[in-house]
Short mmCIF file of C-alpha atoms in Angstrom, two decimals:
data_model
loop_
_atom_site.label_atom_id
_atom_site.label_comp_id
_atom_site.label_asym_id
_atom_site.label_seq_id
_atom_site.Cartn_x
_atom_site.Cartn_y
_atom_site.Cartn_z
CA MET W 24 77.58 88.46 230.34
CA ALA W 25 74.29 87.89 228.52
CA GLY W 26 75.74 85.47 226.00
CA LYS W 27 74.23 84.28 222.73
CA GLY W 28 71.32 85.96 221.02
CA LYS W 29 69.32 85.64 217.80
CA GLY W 30 69.76 88.07 214.93
CA PRO W 31 72.68 90.25 213.84
CA ALA W 32 75.22 91.51 216.36
CA ILE W 33 76.95 94.86 216.25
CA ASP W 34 80.36 95.80 217.61
CA ILE W 35 80.65 99.13 219.42
CA ASP W 36 84.01 100.69 220.18
CA LEU W 37 83.05 102.85 223.15
CA GLY W 38 85.96 105.27 223.38
CA THR W 39 86.64 108.00 225.91
CA THR W 40 86.78 110.59 223.11
CA TYR W 41 85.30 108.96 220.01
CA SER W 42 83.13 105.91 219.41
CA CYS W 43 82.47 103.88 216.29
CA ILE W 44 80.33 100.95 215.26
CA GLY W 45 80.74 98.00 212.92
CA VAL W 46 78.82 95.00 211.66
CA TRP W 47 80.06 91.75 210.15
CA GLN W 48 78.91 91.28 206.58
CA HIS W 49 80.32 90.14 203.24
CA SER W 50 83.06 88.23 205.11
CA ARG W 51 84.48 91.37 206.70
CA VAL W 52 83.77 94.05 209.28
CA GLU W 53 81.95 97.06 207.86
CA ILE W 54 82.52 100.29 209.82
CA ILE W 55 79.35 102.36 209.52
CA VAL W 56 79.41 106.13 208.90
CA ASN W 57 77.18 108.41 210.97
CA ASP W 58 74.79 111.13 209.77
CA GLN W 59 77.80 113.44 209.33
CA GLU W 60 79.44 110.91 206.98
CA ASN W 61 82.14 110.21 209.57
CA ARG W 62 83.21 106.78 210.76
CA MET W 63 83.96 108.15 214.22
CA THR W 64 81.32 109.78 216.42
CA PRO W 65 82.44 112.02 219.31
CA SER W 66 81.54 110.48 222.68
CA TYR W 67 79.82 113.71 223.63
CA VAL W 68 76.30 114.37 224.90
CA GLY W 69 74.96 117.93 224.76
CA PHE W 70 71.71 119.17 226.25
CA THR W 71 69.17 121.68 224.97
CA ASP W 72 65.82 122.91 226.29
CA SER W 73 64.02 120.33 224.15
CA GLY W 74 66.24 117.30 224.69
CA HIS W 75 69.79 116.14 224.11
CA LEU W 76 72.28 115.94 221.25
CA ILE W 77 74.92 113.27 220.66
CA GLY W 78 78.12 113.25 218.64
CA ASP W 79 79.45 116.04 216.44
CA VAL W 80 76.59 118.46 217.14
CA ALA W 81 76.97 117.91 220.90
CA LYS W 82 80.56 119.16 220.83
CA ASN W 83 79.25 122.62 219.97
CA GLN W 84 77.48 122.91 223.32
CA VAL W 85 79.31 125.07 225.86
CA GLU W 86 77.17 124.27 228.89
CA LYS W 87 78.18 121.45 231.25
CA LYS W 88 76.04 119.10 233.36
CA GLN W 89 76.87 116.10 235.51
CA PHE W 90 75.31 112.67 235.00
CA ALA W 91 76.07 109.11 236.06
CA GLU W 92 78.69 107.41 233.89
CA GLU W 93 76.35 104.66 232.67
CA LYS W 94 73.66 107.21 231.75
CA ILE W 95 75.97 109.07 229.38
CA SER W 96 77.43 105.82 228.01
CA SER W 97 73.93 104.50 227.36
CA MET W 98 73.06 107.60 225.31
CA VAL W 99 76.18 107.13 223.18
CA ILE W 100 75.44 103.41 222.75
CA VAL W 101 71.88 104.18 221.65
CA LYS W 102 73.23 106.64 219.08
CA MET W 103 75.58 103.95 217.79
CA ARG W 104 72.68 101.51 217.49
CA GLU W 105 70.58 104.08 215.61
CA ILE W 106 73.42 104.58 213.13
CA VAL W 107 73.74 100.89 212.31
CA GLU W 108 69.97 100.27 212.27
CA ALA W 109 69.59 103.04 209.69
CA PHE W 110 72.34 101.36 207.66
CA LEU W 111 70.90 97.83 207.93
CA GLY W 112 67.24 98.82 207.75
CA SER W 113 66.42 96.48 210.63
CA THR W 114 66.34 96.39 214.43
CA VAL W 115 69.46 95.29 216.30
CA LYS W 116 69.31 93.72 219.77
CA ASN W 117 72.73 92.09 220.22
CA ALA W 118 75.99 93.93 220.84
CA VAL W 119 79.66 93.33 221.57
CA VAL W 120 81.35 96.33 223.18
CA ALA W 121 85.09 97.10 223.14
CA ILE W 122 86.43 99.00 226.15
CA PRO W 123 89.83 100.55 227.00
CA ALA W 124 92.58 98.17 228.09
CA TYR W 125 92.95 99.83 231.50
CA PHE W 126 89.29 99.25 232.51
CA ASN W 127 88.99 97.11 235.63
CA ASP W 128 86.10 94.84 236.66
CA SER W 129 84.26 97.66 238.43
CA GLN W 130 84.31 99.67 235.19
CA HIS W 131 82.95 96.74 233.16
CA ILE W 132 79.66 96.83 235.09
CA PRO W 133 78.60 100.40 234.16
CA THR W 134 79.43 99.62 230.52
CA LYS W 135 77.20 96.55 230.57
CA ASP W 136 74.46 98.47 232.39
CA ALA W 137 74.66 101.22 229.78
CA GLY W 138 73.56 98.80 227.06
CA VAL W 139 71.00 96.97 229.17
CA ILE W 140 69.28 100.27 230.07
CA PHE W 141 68.07 100.53 226.47
CA GLY W 142 67.34 96.87 225.85
CA LEU W 143 70.54 95.62 224.25
CA ASN W 144 71.68 92.06 224.80
CA MET W 145 75.31 92.67 225.80
CA MET W 146 76.83 89.48 224.43
CA HIS W 147 80.44 90.28 225.33
CA ILE W 148 82.56 93.11 226.69
CA ILE W 149 86.10 92.82 225.31
CA ASN W 150 89.15 94.97 225.90
CA GLU W 151 90.41 96.90 222.88
CA PRO W 152 93.79 95.13 222.45
CA THR W 153 91.97 91.80 222.10
CA THR W 154 89.58 93.20 219.50
CA ALA W 155 92.52 94.64 217.54
CA THR W 156 94.24 91.26 217.63
CA ILE W 157 91.09 89.47 216.46
CA ALA W 158 90.80 91.94 213.56
CA TYR W 159 94.46 91.32 212.72
CA SER W 160 93.88 87.57 212.83
CA LEU W 161 91.02 87.79 210.33
CA ASP W 162 93.53 88.94 207.71
CA ASP W 163 96.32 86.61 208.84
CA LYS W 164 95.16 83.00 208.71
CA GLU W 165 98.48 81.79 210.17
CA THR W 166 97.51 83.16 213.61
CA SER W 167 95.14 80.23 214.11
CA VAL W 168 98.09 77.80 213.98
CA GLY W 169 100.73 77.52 216.71
CA SER W 170 101.68 80.23 219.18
CA LYS W 171 102.46 83.88 218.45
CA ASN W 172 103.14 87.09 220.38
CA VAL W 173 101.46 90.30 219.22
CA LEU W 174 102.22 93.85 220.38
CA ILE W 175 99.31 96.29 220.05
CA PHE W 176 99.81 100.08 220.10
CA ASP W 177 96.58 101.98 220.75
CA LEU W 178 96.76 105.78 220.53
CA GLY W 179 93.22 106.93 221.23
CA GLY W 180 91.67 110.32 221.68
CA GLY W 181 92.25 110.42 225.42
CA THR W 182 94.62 107.57 226.26
CA PHE W 183 97.63 105.67 224.95
CA ASP W 184 98.41 102.07 225.79
CA VAL W 185 100.60 99.23 224.62
CA SER W 186 99.53 95.63 225.17
CA LEU W 187 101.37 92.34 224.72
CA LEU W 188 99.09 89.46 223.76
CA THR W 189 99.64 85.82 222.95
CA ILE W 190 97.70 83.89 220.33
CA ASP W 191 97.83 80.15 220.96
CA GLU W 192 95.79 77.94 218.63
CA GLY W 193 93.24 80.72 218.14
CA ILE W 194 93.01 81.62 221.85
CA TYR W 195 93.80 85.26 222.72
CA LYS W 196 95.26 86.32 226.06
CA VAL W 197 96.46 89.74 227.23
CA LYS W 198 99.75 89.24 229.07
CA VAL W 199 100.50 92.83 230.12
CA THR W 200 99.28 96.36 229.39
CA ALA W 201 101.05 99.66 230.06
CA GLY W 202 100.58 103.22 228.93
CA ASP W 203 99.39 106.68 229.88
CA ILE W 204 95.71 107.31 230.57
CA HIS W 205 96.33 111.06 230.26
CA LEU W 206 97.92 111.06 226.79
CA GLY W 207 96.00 110.88 223.54
CA GLY W 208 95.07 112.57 220.32
CA GLU W 209 93.25 115.32 222.21
CA ASP W 210 96.60 116.38 223.67
CA PHE W 211 98.00 116.83 220.17
CA ASP W 212 94.90 118.87 219.32
CA ASN W 213 95.40 121.04 222.41
CA ARG W 214 99.00 121.76 221.42
CA MET W 215 97.88 122.87 217.97
CA VAL W 216 95.03 124.98 219.38
CA ASN W 217 97.48 126.73 221.70
CA TYR W 218 99.79 127.38 218.76
CA PHE W 219 96.97 128.98 216.74
CA ILE W 220 95.93 131.10 219.74
CA LEU W 221 99.45 132.46 220.08
CA GLU W 222 99.73 133.09 216.33
CA PHE W 223 96.39 134.91 216.29
CA LYS W 224 97.44 137.03 219.26
CA ARG W 225 100.78 137.84 217.63
CA LYS W 226 99.18 138.93 214.36
CA ASN W 227 95.98 140.58 215.65
CA LYS W 228 96.86 141.64 219.21
CA LYS W 229 93.79 139.80 220.53
CA ASN W 230 93.62 136.91 222.99
CA ILE W 231 90.80 134.60 221.89
CA SER W 232 91.55 132.10 224.67
CA VAL W 233 89.35 134.17 227.03
CA ASN W 234 86.34 133.68 224.74
CA PRO W 235 84.90 130.14 225.08
CA ARG W 236 82.94 130.32 221.83
CA SER W 237 85.92 131.57 219.82
CA LEU W 238 88.05 128.85 221.36
CA ARG W 239 85.45 126.24 220.49
CA SER W 240 85.31 127.54 216.92
CA VAL W 241 89.09 127.15 216.57
CA ARG W 242 88.90 123.60 217.89
CA ILE W 243 86.03 122.65 215.57
CA ASP W 244 87.86 124.02 212.53
CA LEU W 245 91.01 122.18 213.56
CA ARG W 246 89.15 118.88 213.91
CA ALA W 247 87.53 119.39 210.51
CA HIS W 248 90.95 119.80 208.87
CA ILE W 249 92.33 116.78 210.73
CA LEU W 250 89.40 114.65 209.53
CA ASP W 251 89.95 115.86 205.96
CA LEU W 252 93.59 114.74 206.19
CA TRP W 253 92.52 111.43 207.73
CA LYS W 254 89.97 110.77 204.98
CA GLY W 255 92.41 111.79 202.24
#
């Protein structure tokens, strides 16, 4: 790991479905909104004839291309850095990246490479349960004294995991992690999309599941309503 660096450091939660970015200021972590006024940015990269799109606008692209894992991750990381630099009004070089609990050592390397490709000093790569526990500890000063067990439930967009951690005199250690890497919020979305498809077919005698653009439109509208509920 690159280690210490001068200047502000950002924290990037690089998720399989959504990513977000935060910065420490005013004695707390500030989660930065993107250009769509959302705190979460889809971990999507879409391509056009003139370049590429990242985030919400990329999800509207139907075409598919294959790229190396670190190449796509680096594009998402750069987007995250652009969001926070616009917020801070200054250049950011240092980053801490949170990764899924199930990532092994071989998966850490592409994540680190993704940041290095675009000149970021990757100070630390930390698994998500540890970052959640650190955030919890910031609001609970008693965690820095004695020993405590903490159970973290993480239901993400693409995966679900439960981790047992110990906090001993301010030292965090993941004891065990279990879960399902094929269960997440996207699965709930898919169930609802399928329900709407069946309802539309029942009422209008048309099957929109055979039309990729209609299907994408249903999914986009669904996500918009979910985000409205989440914000409210």
